[in-house]
CSV table of C-alpha atoms and ligand atoms in Angstrom, one decimal:
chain,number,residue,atom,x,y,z
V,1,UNK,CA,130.0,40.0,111.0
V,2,UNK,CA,130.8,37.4,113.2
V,3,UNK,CA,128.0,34.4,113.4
V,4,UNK,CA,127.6,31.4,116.3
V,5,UNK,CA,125.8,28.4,115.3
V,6,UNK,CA,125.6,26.0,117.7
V,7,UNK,CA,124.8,22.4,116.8
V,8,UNK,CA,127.1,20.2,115.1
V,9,UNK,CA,125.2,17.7,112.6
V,10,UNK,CA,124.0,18.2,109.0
V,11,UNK,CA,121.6,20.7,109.2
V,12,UNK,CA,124.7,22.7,110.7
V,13,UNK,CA,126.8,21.8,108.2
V,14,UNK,CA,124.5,23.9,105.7
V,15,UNK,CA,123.9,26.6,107.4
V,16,UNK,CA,127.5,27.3,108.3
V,17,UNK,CA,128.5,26.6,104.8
V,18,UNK,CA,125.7,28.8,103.1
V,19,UNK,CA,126.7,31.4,106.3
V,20,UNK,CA,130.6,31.4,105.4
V,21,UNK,CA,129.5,32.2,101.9
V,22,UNK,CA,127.1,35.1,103.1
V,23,UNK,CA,128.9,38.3,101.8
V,24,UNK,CA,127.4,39.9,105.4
V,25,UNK,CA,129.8,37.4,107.4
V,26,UNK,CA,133.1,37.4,107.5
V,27,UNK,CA,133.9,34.9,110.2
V,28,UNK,CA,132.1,31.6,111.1
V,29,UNK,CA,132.1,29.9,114.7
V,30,UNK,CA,130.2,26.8,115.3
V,31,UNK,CA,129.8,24.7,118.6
V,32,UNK,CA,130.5,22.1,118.5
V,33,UNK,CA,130.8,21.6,114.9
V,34,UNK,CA,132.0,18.7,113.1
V,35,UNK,CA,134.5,17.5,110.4
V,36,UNK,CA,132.5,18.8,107.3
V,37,UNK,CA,131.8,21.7,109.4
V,38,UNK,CA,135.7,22.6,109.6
V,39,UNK,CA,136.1,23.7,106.4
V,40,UNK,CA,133.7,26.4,106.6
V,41,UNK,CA,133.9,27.6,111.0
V,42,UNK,CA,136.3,27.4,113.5
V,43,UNK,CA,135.0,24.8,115.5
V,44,UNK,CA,134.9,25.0,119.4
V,45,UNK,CA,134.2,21.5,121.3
V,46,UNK,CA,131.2,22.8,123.6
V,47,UNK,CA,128.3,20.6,123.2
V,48,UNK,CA,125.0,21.9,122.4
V,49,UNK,CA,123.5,20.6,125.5
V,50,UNK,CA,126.0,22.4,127.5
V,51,UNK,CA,124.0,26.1,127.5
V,52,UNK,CA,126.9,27.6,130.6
V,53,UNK,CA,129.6,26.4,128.1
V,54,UNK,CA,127.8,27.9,125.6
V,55,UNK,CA,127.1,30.9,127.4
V,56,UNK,CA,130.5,31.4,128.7
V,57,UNK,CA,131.9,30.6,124.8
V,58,UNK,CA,129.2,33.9,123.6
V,59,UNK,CA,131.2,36.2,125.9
V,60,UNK,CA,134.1,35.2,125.0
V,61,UNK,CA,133.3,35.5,121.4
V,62,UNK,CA,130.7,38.1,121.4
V,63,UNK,CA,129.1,37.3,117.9
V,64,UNK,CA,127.1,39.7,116.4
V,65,UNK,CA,124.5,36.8,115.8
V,66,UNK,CA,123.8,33.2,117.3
V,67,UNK,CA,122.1,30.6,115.3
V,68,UNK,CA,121.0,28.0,117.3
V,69,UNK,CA,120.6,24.7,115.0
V,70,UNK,CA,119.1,22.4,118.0
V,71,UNK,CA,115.8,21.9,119.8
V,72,UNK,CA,117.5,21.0,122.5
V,73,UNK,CA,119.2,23.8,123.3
V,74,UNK,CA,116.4,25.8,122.7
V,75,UNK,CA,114.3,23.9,124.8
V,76,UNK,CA,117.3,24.3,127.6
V,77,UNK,CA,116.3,28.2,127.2
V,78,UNK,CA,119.7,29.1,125.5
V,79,UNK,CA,117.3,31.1,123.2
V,80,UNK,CA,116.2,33.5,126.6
V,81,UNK,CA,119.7,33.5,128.4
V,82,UNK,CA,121.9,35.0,125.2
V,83,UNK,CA,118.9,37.7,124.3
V,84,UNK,CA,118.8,38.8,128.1
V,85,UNK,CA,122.3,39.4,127.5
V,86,UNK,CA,122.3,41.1,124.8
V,87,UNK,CA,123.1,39.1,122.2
V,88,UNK,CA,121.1,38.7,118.6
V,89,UNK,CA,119.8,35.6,118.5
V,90,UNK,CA,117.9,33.5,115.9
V,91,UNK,CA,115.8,31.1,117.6
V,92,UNK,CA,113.0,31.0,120.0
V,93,UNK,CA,113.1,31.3,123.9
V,94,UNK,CA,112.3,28.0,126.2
V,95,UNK,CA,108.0,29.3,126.3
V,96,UNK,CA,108.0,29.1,122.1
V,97,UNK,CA,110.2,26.0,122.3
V,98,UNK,CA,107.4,23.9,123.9
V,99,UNK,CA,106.0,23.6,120.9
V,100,UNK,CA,108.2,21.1,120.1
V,101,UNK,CA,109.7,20.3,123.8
V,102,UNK,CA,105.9,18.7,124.7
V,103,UNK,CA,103.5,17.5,122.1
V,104,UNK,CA,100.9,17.6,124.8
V,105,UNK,CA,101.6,21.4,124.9
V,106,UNK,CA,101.3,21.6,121.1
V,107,UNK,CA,98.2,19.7,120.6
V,108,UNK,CA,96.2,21.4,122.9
V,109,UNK,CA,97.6,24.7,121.8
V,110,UNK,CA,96.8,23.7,118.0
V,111,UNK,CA,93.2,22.5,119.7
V,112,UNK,CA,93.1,26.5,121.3
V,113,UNK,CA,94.3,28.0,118.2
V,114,UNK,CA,91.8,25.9,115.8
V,115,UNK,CA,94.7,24.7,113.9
V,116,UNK,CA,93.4,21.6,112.1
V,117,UNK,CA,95.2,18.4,113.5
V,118,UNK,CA,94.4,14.7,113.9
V,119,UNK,CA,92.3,13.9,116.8
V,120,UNK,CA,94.1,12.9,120.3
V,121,UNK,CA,94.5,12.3,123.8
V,122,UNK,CA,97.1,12.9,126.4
V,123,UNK,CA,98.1,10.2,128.9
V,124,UNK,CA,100.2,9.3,132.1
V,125,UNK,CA,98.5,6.1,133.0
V,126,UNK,CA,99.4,3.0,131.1
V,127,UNK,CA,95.8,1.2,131.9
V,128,UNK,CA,94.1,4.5,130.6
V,129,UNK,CA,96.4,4.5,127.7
V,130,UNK,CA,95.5,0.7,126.9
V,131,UNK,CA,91.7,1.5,127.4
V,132,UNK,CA,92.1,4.2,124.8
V,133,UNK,CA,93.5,2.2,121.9
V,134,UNK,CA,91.3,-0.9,122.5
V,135,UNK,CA,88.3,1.6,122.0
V,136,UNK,CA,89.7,3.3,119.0
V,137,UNK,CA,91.7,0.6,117.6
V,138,UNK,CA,94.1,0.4,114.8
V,139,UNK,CA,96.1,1.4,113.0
V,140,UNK,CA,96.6,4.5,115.1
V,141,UNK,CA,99.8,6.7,116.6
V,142,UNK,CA,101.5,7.0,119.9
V,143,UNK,CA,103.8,9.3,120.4
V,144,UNK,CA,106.1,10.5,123.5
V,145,UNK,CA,105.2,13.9,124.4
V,146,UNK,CA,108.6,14.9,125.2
V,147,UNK,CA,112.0,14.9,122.8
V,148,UNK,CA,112.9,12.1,121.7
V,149,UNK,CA,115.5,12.8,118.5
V,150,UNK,CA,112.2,12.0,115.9
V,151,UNK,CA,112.2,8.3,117.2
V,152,UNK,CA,109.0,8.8,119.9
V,153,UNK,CA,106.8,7.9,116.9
V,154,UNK,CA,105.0,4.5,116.6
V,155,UNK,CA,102.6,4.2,114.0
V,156,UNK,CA,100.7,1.2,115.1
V,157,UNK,CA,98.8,-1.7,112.9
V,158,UNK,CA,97.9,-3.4,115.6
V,159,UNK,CA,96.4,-2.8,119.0
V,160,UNK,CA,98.6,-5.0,120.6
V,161,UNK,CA,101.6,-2.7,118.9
V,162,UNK,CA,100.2,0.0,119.9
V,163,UNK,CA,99.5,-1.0,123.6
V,164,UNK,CA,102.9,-2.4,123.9
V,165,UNK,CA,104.6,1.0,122.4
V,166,UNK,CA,102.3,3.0,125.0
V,167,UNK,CA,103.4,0.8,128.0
V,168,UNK,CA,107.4,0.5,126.8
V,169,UNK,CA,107.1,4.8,127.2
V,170,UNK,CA,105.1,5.4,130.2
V,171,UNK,CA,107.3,2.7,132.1
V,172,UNK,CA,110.4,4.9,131.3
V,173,UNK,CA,111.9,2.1,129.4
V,174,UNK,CA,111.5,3.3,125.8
V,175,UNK,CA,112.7,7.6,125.9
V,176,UNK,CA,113.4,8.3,129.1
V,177,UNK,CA,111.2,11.3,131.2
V,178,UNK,CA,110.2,11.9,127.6
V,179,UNK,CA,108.0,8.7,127.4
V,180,UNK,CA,106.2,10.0,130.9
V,181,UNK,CA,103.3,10.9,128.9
V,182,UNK,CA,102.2,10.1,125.8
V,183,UNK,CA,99.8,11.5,122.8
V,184,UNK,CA,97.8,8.6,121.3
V,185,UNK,CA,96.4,10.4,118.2
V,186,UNK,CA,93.8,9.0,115.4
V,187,UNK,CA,95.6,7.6,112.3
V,188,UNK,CA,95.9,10.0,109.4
V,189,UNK,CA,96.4,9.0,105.8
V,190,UNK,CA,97.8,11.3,103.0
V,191,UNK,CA,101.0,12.7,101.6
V,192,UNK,CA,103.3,14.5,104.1
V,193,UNK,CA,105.2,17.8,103.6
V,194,UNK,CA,107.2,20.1,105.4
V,195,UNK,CA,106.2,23.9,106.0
V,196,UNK,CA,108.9,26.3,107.3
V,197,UNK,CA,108.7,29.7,107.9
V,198,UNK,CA,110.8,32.6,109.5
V,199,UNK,CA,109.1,34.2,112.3
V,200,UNK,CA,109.7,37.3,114.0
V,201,UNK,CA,107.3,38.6,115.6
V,202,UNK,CA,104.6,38.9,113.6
V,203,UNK,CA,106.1,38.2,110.7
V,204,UNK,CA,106.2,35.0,109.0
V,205,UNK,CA,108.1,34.5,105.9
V,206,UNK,CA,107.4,31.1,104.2
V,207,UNK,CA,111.0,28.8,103.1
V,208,UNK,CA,110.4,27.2,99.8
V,209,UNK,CA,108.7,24.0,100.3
V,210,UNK,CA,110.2,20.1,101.4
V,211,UNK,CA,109.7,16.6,101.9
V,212,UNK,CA,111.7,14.4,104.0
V,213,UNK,CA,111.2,10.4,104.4
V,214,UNK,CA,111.2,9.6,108.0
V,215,UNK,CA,111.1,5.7,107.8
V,216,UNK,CA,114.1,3.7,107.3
V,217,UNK,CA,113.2,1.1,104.4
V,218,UNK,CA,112.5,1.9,100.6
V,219,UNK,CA,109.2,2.5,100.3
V,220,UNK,CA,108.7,4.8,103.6
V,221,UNK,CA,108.7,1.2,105.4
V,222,UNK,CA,109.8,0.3,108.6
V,223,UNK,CA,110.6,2.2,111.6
V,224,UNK,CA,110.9,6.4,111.7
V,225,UNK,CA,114.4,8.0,112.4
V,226,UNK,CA,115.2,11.6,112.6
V,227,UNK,CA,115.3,11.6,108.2
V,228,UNK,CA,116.6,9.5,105.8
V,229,UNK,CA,116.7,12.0,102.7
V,230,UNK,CA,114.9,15.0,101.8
V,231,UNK,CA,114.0,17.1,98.7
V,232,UNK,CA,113.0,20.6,97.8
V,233,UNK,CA,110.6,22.1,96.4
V,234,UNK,CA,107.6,19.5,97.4
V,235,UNK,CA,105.8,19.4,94.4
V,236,UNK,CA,102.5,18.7,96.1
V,237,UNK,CA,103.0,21.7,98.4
V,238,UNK,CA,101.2,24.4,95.5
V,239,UNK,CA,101.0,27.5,96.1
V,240,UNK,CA,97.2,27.6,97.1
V,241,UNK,CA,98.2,25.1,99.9
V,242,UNK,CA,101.6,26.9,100.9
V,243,UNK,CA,98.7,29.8,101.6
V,244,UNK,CA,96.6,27.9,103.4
V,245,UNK,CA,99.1,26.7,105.7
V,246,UNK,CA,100.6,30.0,106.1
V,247,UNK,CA,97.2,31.3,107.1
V,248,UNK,CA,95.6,28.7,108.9
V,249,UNK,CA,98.7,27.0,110.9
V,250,UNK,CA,101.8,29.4,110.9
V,251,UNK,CA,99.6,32.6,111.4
V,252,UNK,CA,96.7,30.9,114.7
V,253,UNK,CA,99.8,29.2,116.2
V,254,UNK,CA,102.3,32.3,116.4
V,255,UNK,CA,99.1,34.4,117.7
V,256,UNK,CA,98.7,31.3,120.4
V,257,UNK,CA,102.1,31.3,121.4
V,258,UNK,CA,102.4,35.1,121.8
V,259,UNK,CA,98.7,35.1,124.1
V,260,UNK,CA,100.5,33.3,126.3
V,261,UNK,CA,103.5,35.9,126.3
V,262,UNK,CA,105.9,34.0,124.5
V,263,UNK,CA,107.0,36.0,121.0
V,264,UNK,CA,108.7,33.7,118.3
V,265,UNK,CA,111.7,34.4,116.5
V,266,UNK,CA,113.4,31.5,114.6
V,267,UNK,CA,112.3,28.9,112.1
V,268,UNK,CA,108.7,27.3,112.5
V,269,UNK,CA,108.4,24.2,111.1
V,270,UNK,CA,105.3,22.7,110.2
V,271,UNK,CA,104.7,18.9,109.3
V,272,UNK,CA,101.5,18.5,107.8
V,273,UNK,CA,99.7,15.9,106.3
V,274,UNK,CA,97.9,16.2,102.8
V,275,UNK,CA,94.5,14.2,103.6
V,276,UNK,CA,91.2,13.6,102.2
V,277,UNK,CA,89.2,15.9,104.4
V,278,UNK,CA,91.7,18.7,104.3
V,279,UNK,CA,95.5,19.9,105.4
V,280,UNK,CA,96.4,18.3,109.0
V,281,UNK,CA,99.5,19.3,111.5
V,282,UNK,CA,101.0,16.3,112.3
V,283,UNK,CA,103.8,18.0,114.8
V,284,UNK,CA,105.7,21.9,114.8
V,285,UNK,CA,109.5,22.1,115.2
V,286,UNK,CA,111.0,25.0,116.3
V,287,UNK,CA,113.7,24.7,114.1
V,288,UNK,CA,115.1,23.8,110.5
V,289,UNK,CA,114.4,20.5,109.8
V,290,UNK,CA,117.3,18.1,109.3
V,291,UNK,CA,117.9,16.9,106.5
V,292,UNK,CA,115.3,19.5,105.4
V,293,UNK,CA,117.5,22.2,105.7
V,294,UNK,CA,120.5,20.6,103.4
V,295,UNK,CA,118.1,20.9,100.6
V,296,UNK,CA,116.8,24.4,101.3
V,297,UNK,CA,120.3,25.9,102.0
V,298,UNK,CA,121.3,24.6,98.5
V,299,UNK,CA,118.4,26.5,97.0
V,300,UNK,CA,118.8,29.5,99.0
V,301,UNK,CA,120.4,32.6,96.6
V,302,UNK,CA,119.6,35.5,99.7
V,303,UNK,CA,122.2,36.3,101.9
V,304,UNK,CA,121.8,34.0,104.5
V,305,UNK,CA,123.5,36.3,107.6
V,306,UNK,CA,121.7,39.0,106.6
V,307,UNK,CA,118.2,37.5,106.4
V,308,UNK,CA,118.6,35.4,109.8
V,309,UNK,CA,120.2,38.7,111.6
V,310,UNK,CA,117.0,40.8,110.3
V,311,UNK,CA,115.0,38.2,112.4
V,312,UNK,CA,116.5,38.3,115.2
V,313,UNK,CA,116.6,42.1,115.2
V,314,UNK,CA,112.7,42.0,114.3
V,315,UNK,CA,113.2,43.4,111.3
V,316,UNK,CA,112.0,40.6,108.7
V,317,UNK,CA,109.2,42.5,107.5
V,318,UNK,CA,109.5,43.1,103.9
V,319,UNK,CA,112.3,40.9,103.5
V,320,UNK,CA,112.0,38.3,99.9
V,321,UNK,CA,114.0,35.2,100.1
V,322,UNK,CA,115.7,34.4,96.4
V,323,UNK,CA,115.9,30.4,95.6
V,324,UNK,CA,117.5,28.8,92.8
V,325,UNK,CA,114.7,27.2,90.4
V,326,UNK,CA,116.5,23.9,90.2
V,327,UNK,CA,115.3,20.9,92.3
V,328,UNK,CA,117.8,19.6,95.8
V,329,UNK,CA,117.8,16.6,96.9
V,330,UNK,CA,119.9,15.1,99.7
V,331,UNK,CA,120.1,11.3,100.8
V,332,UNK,CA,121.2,10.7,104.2
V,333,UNK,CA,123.6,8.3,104.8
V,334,UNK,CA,123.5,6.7,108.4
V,335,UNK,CA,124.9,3.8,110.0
V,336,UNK,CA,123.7,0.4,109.7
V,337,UNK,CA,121.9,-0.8,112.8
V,338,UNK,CA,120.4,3.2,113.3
V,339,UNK,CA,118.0,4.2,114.5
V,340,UNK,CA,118.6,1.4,117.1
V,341,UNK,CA,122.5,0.3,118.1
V,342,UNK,CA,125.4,0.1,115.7
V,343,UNK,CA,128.8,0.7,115.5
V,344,UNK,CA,131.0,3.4,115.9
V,345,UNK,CA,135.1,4.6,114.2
V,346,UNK,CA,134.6,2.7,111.0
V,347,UNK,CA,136.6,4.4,108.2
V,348,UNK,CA,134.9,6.4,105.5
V,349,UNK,CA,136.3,7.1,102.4
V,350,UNK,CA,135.6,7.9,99.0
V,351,UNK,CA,134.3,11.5,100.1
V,352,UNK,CA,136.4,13.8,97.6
V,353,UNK,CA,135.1,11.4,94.8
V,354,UNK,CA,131.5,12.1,95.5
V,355,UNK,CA,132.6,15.5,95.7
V,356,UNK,CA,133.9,15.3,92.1
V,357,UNK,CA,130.6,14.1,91.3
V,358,UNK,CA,128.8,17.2,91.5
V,359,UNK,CA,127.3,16.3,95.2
V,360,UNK,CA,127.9,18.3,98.4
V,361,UNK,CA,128.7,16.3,101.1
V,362,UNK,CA,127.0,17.2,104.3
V,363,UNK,CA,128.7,15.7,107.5
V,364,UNK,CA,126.2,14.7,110.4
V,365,UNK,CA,127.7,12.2,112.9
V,366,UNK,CA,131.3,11.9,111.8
V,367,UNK,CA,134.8,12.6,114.0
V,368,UNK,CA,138.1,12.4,113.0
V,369,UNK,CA,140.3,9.6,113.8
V,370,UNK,CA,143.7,8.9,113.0
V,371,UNK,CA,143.6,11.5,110.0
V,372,UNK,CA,140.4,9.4,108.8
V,373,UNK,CA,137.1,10.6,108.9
V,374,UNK,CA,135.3,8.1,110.7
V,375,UNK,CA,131.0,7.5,111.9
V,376,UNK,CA,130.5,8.8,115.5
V,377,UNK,CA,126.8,8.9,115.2
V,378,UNK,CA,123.5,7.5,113.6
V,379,UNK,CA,122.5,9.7,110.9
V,380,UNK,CA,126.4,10.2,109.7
V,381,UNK,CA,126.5,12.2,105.9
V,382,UNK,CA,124.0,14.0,103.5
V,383,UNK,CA,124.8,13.6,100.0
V,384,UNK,CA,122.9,16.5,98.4
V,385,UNK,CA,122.6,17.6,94.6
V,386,UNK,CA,121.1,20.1,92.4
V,387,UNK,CA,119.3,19.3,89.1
V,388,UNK,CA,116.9,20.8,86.8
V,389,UNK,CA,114.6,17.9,87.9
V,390,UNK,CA,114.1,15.4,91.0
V,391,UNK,CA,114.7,12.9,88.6
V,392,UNK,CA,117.9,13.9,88.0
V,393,UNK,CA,119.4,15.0,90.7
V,394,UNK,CA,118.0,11.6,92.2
V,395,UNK,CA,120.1,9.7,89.2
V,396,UNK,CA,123.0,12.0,90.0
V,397,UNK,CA,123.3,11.6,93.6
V,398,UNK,CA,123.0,7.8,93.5
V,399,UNK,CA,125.6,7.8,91.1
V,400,UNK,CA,127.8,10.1,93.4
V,401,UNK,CA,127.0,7.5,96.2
V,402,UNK,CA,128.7,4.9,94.1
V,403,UNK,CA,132.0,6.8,94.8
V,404,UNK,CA,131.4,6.0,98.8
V,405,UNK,CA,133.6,3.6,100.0
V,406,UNK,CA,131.9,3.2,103.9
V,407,UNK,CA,130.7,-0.9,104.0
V,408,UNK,CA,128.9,-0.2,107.3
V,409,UNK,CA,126.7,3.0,105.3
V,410,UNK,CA,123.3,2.4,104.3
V,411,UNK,CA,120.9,4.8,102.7
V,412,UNK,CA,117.8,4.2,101.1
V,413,UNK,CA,117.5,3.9,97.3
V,414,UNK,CA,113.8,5.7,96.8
V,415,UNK,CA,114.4,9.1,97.9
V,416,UNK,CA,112.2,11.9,96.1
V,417,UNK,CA,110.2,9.0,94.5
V,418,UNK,CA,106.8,10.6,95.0
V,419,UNK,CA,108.1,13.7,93.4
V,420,UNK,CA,109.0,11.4,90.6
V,421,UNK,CA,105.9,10.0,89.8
V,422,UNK,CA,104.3,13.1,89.7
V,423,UNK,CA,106.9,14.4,87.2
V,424,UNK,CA,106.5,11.3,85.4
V,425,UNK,CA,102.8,12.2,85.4
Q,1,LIG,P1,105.9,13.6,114.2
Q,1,LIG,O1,107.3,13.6,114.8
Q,1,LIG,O2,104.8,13.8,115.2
Q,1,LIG,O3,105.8,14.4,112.9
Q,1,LIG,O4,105.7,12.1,113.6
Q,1,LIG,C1,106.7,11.5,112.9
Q,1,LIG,C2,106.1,10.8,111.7
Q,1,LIG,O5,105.1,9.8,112.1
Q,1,LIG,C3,105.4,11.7,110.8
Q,1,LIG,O6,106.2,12.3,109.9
Q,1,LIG,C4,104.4,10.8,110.1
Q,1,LIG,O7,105.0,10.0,109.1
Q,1,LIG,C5,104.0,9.8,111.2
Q,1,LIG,N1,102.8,10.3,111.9
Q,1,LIG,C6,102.8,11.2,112.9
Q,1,LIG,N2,101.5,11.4,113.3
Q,1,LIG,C7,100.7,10.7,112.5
Q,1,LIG,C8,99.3,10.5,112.4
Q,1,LIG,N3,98.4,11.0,113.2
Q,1,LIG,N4,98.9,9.7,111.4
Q,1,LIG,C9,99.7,9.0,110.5
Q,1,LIG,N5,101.1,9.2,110.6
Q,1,LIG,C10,101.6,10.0,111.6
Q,2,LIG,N1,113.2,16.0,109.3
Q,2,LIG,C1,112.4,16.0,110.4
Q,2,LIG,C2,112.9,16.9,111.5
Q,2,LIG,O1,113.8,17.7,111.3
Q,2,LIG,O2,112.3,16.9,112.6
């Protein structure tokens, strides 16, 4: 079959790469696509934002099934417009999307649902805002309720911090409309994880378990991006907790969503927080994470058309997912300066060398240039290896990352480290 994906950054990468070597597919089409993305699709310059370009490029095309990589187009409703055409598509309609598109939404439907989450507040006023955090004090969280690329997070220390992130986003200055309101949310401490599922309908499939590392600086330090590495499986993720979050967090919040009328078919992605008094939600995505999804498409022995196609043609049930048993682990690579300005056509070389390393190389935000592969964006490559270990595959994709010859590159040096200590353990 022919497959769409629209999106064009790393998580795209993999899934057209683990789509092109689906024995179910026979012909790869990504929008927009990138570079790394080439060697896999046929790559057609419509952005992902563009939803009548996108539209206009599934009639042309008429794929048998649309994969759509970003939230944003889902939250645009590209999702509702391709099924009301007829088309198979794997990822929710606009309604579902909210979960992500408003974290207002999602917190008070996790509060409707009883899915256990950190305690919060939703606010448009700045004075209110203030009032709130000088009662609750620090450290504590404010985030903006709408998208905001996985930047809209500040973890505050301090009040002032806090009060200062709250006003920068209700003033419009800091993310746009999506700083209009904001969800100031008690502080939660613990080890993070990532929960996906497939959903159709009313079934929910769990994906093997992952951990990404959202802040910039060794050490999770520093401020949070949209992922600077991830790993897979999570070893604190056991199988008791996979369970419990399957049951009481994938299985209330589908049920929520479809109360309201709005059925889920696509990836749910739950972040949760391993805490002291229990398993917390910390946000839902309505998509694979990125650079979750390097990891998990590395691991990933099923045929990946035909599992995705089942789910958008609700029929998942009964479906098993096969993974490799090794460990994956991917280190992003972004620009130096990201998540806040930096600079853009610098040269980057070295790539077939960390290939011959044993690493994938993932492309993100790269263009070419001249014949040169160049950075066009913040998060720009995702070095990714398997190894019986997270020990080793961290060793061997540090040593792959030697190869890279990109002086404006930075990556952090840590990534998988919990995983390490508890092998070490
Ligand atoms: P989110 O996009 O809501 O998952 O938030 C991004 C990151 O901010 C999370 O991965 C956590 O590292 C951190 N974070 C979010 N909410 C909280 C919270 N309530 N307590 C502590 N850290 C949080
Ligand atoms: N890795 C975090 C996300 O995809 O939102």
């Amino acid at each position: 079959m022919k497959v769409l994906v629209v999106g064009g950054g790393g998580r795209e990468h993999a899934l057209c790469w683990k789509l092109h070597h689906s024995e179910s597919v026979s012909e790869v089409i990504c929008a927009p696509g990138n570079p790394g993305i080439a060697q896999h699709a046929r790559c057609i310059a419509v952005g992902a934002e563009n939803i009548e370009g996108l539209m206009r490029l599934a009639r042309d095309e008429q794929p048998r099934l649309v994969v759509i990589g970003p939230e944003v187009a889902l939250v645009k409703g590209l999702g509702n417009q391709l099924r009301a055409e007829g088309f198979a598509v794997f990822g929710p309609d606009d309604a579902a999307a909210e979960l992500e598109g408003s974290k207002s939404f999602s917190k008070k439907l996790m509060d409707e649902a009883g899915v256990p989450t950190a305690k919060f507040e939703t606010h448009t006023d700045a004075d209110q805002a203030e009032a709130l955090i000088r009662q609750w004090g620090a450290p504590i969280v404010v985030k903006a309720s709408g998208l905001a690329a996985g930047k809209g997070v500040i973890v505050a220390q301090t009040v002032k911090e806090a009060v200062h992130a709250a006003r920068d986003m209700l003033s419009g200055n800091a993310f746009g409309d999506a700083g209009s309101q904001v969800v100031i949310e008690e502080f939660l401490e613990g080890e993070e994880a990532s929960c996906l599922f497939l959903v159709s309908g009313d079934t929910i499939i769990p994906l093997a378990s992952s951990q990404d590392h959202k802040a910039l600086l060794d050490g999770d330090l520093g401020p949070n991006t949209g992922g600077m590495g991830a790993y897979s499986p999570a070893p604190c993720v056991t199988p008791a907790i996979e369970q419990e979050v399957l049951e009481t967090i994938a299985r209330p919040i589908i049920a929520a969503l479809k109360a309201r009328g709005a059925e889920f078919i696509g990836t749910l992605y739950a972040g949760i927080m391993l805490t002291d008094d229990g398993i917390k939600t910390l946000e839902f995505n309505v998509r694979f994470g990125d650079p979750e999804c390097q990891p998990l498409m590395s691991r990933l022995k099923s045929d990946l058309g035909e599992v995705l196609l089942a789910a958008a043609e609700k029929r998942l049930d009964g479906v098993e997912l096969e993974w490799d048993q090794r460990k994956a682990l991917c280190v992003a690579v972004v620009s130096t300066g990201y998540p806040a300005n930096f600079e853009k056509g610098q040269v980057i070389s070295g790539l077939d060398a960390v290939e011959a390393a044993g690493a994938m190389v993932f492309h993100a935000g790269t263009a070419k240039k001249d014949g040169a592969i160049v950075n066009a964006g913040g998060r720009v490559l995702g070095i990714t290896i398997l190894a019986d270990s997270v020990k080793e595959a961290q060793i061997a994709v540090y040593k792959a990352l030697g190869k890279l010859d990109w002086k404006g590159g930075f990556y952090r040096k840590d990534i998988g480290y919990r995983a390490v200590q508890r092998e070490e353990a």
